[in-house]
XYZ file of C-alpha atoms in Angstrom:
162
model
C -0.033 0.194 0.028
C 1.318 3.345 -1.078
C 2.356 5.604 2.053
C 0.327 8.834 1.991
C 1.918 12.217 2.798
C 0.137 13.698 5.783
C 1.201 16.621 7.512
C -0.292 18.307 10.638
C -0.518 22.091 10.833
C -0.924 22.793 14.625
C -2.040 26.106 15.873
C -4.380 27.893 18.206
C -5.852 29.552 14.761
C -7.838 32.039 17.008
C -8.570 33.216 14.383
C -6.947 31.815 11.080
C -5.453 34.929 9.353
C -4.577 35.303 5.556
C -1.210 34.179 6.045
C -2.236 31.085 7.718
C -4.080 30.639 4.326
C -1.674 30.935 2.086
C 0.676 28.906 3.994
C -1.952 25.646 3.629
C -2.537 26.253 0.155
C 0.852 26.943 -1.013
C 1.507 23.446 1.124
C -1.230 21.970 -0.827
C 0.958 19.968 -4.060
C 3.205 18.981 -1.133
C 1.061 16.552 0.726
C -1.817 14.253 0.112
C -3.478 15.478 3.071
C -3.152 18.466 5.414
C -4.504 18.420 8.583
C -5.275 21.875 10.544
C -5.232 20.873 14.186
C -6.441 23.328 16.523
C -4.561 22.716 19.705
C -6.049 23.122 22.954
C -3.782 25.669 24.714
C -4.651 26.433 28.676
C -2.128 29.079 28.733
C -3.901 31.344 26.164
C -7.364 32.610 26.675
C -8.856 32.231 23.154
C -11.668 34.726 21.492
C -13.286 32.482 19.599
C -14.315 29.232 21.023
C -13.079 25.802 19.804
C -16.201 25.122 17.801
C -16.312 28.606 16.101
C -12.542 28.259 15.300
C -13.034 24.735 13.774
C -16.205 25.931 11.707
C -14.021 28.837 10.507
C -11.576 26.767 8.954
C -14.025 24.060 7.738
C -15.683 26.318 6.312
C -13.035 28.011 4.373
C -11.278 25.173 3.130
C -15.164 23.414 2.378
C -13.828 22.816 -1.359
C -10.554 21.435 -0.657
C -10.715 17.707 0.159
C -7.168 17.422 0.581
C -7.530 19.470 4.023
C -9.146 18.599 7.294
C -9.891 20.150 10.152
C -9.407 18.697 13.769
C -8.632 19.603 17.410
C -6.311 17.963 19.881
C -5.102 18.352 23.268
C -1.755 16.495 23.645
C 1.996 16.844 22.453
C 1.857 17.370 18.835
C 4.227 14.209 18.246
C 1.674 12.087 19.737
C -1.410 13.774 17.951
C 1.004 12.902 14.646
C 1.682 9.586 15.822
C -2.038 8.578 16.318
C -2.729 10.009 12.957
C -0.069 8.156 10.833
C 1.216 11.843 9.634
C 5.137 12.046 8.942
C 5.132 15.886 8.677
C 4.458 18.923 10.731
C 4.072 21.971 8.732
C 5.024 25.341 10.105
C 5.123 28.928 8.815
C 7.878 31.427 9.540
C 7.407 34.672 9.418
C 10.120 36.296 11.346
C 13.801 35.300 12.353
C 12.334 35.101 16.171
C 9.832 32.707 14.637
C 12.559 30.663 12.996
C 14.446 30.285 16.477
C 11.572 29.328 18.137
C 10.378 26.800 15.692
C 13.682 25.582 15.509
C 13.804 24.616 18.956
C 10.650 23.106 18.810
C 11.516 20.980 15.741
C 14.466 19.787 17.545
C 12.711 19.032 20.302
C 10.109 17.050 18.344
C 12.659 15.145 16.182
C 14.293 13.898 19.483
C 10.659 12.540 20.740
C 9.908 11.088 17.289
C 12.505 10.721 14.974
C 10.685 10.169 11.813
C 8.636 13.358 12.252
C 9.918 15.537 10.056
C 8.901 19.507 10.434
C 8.672 21.454 6.986
C 9.017 25.486 7.290
C 6.910 27.641 4.941
C 8.252 31.444 4.711
C 5.330 33.523 4.970
C 4.333 35.949 1.916
C 6.364 39.228 2.620
C 3.244 40.993 2.427
C 1.349 38.629 5.493
C 5.037 38.564 7.815
C 3.132 41.244 10.099
C 0.230 39.460 10.522
C -0.777 37.217 13.421
C -3.925 36.211 15.285
C -3.021 38.715 18.510
C -2.956 41.368 16.074
C -6.436 40.834 14.650
C -7.865 39.734 18.496
C -6.754 43.096 19.441
C -8.172 44.985 16.287
C -11.308 42.952 16.859
C -11.191 43.410 20.765
C -11.125 47.395 20.012
C -14.415 47.184 17.601
C -12.088 47.393 14.607
C -12.243 45.676 10.995
C -10.283 42.725 10.391
C -11.281 42.218 6.633
C -7.540 43.061 5.613
C -6.076 40.486 7.766
C -8.552 37.133 7.909
C -10.072 35.605 4.736
C -13.483 36.853 3.409
C -15.589 33.933 4.316
C -13.462 33.925 7.703
C -14.733 37.609 8.232
C -18.069 36.930 7.666
C -18.043 34.237 9.809
C -16.701 36.419 12.987
C -19.226 38.948 12.198
C -22.283 36.478 12.248
C -20.628 34.905 15.419
C -20.481 38.415 16.911
C -24.055 39.546 16.361
C -25.233 36.442 18.349
């Protein structure tokens, strides 16, 4: 049987940004399946519920059969192993991101030697965008439409109206 190239793209995605979307779209030709894995991080206070974040991502990629959305509450390497995933996908915006992500990738490689981390550089035009920025904009009543995909922006607005 052919071994599928499965990548896990872990993160909080609170909310998913155009930078995240770009990384996923650019990674599609590299993998048979990309699992966007929303991690439960007890250290972070989320703006959106896990269900909302899963909805945002599912709706954004509903036409793309290679993208799956899931949640997890464990070490990323254990989650990857449970799915048979051989790759972790990560985006790099800055040199600070690189240093942090390199440290995590080396730890993951120590814990699970068969797991490879694949880094994609963020498009320059997205390099300053992150979920914290979007949360801050939303917290202060700003318009996030330049920072999140259109589908997600519409869902955020409908979520806030509830």
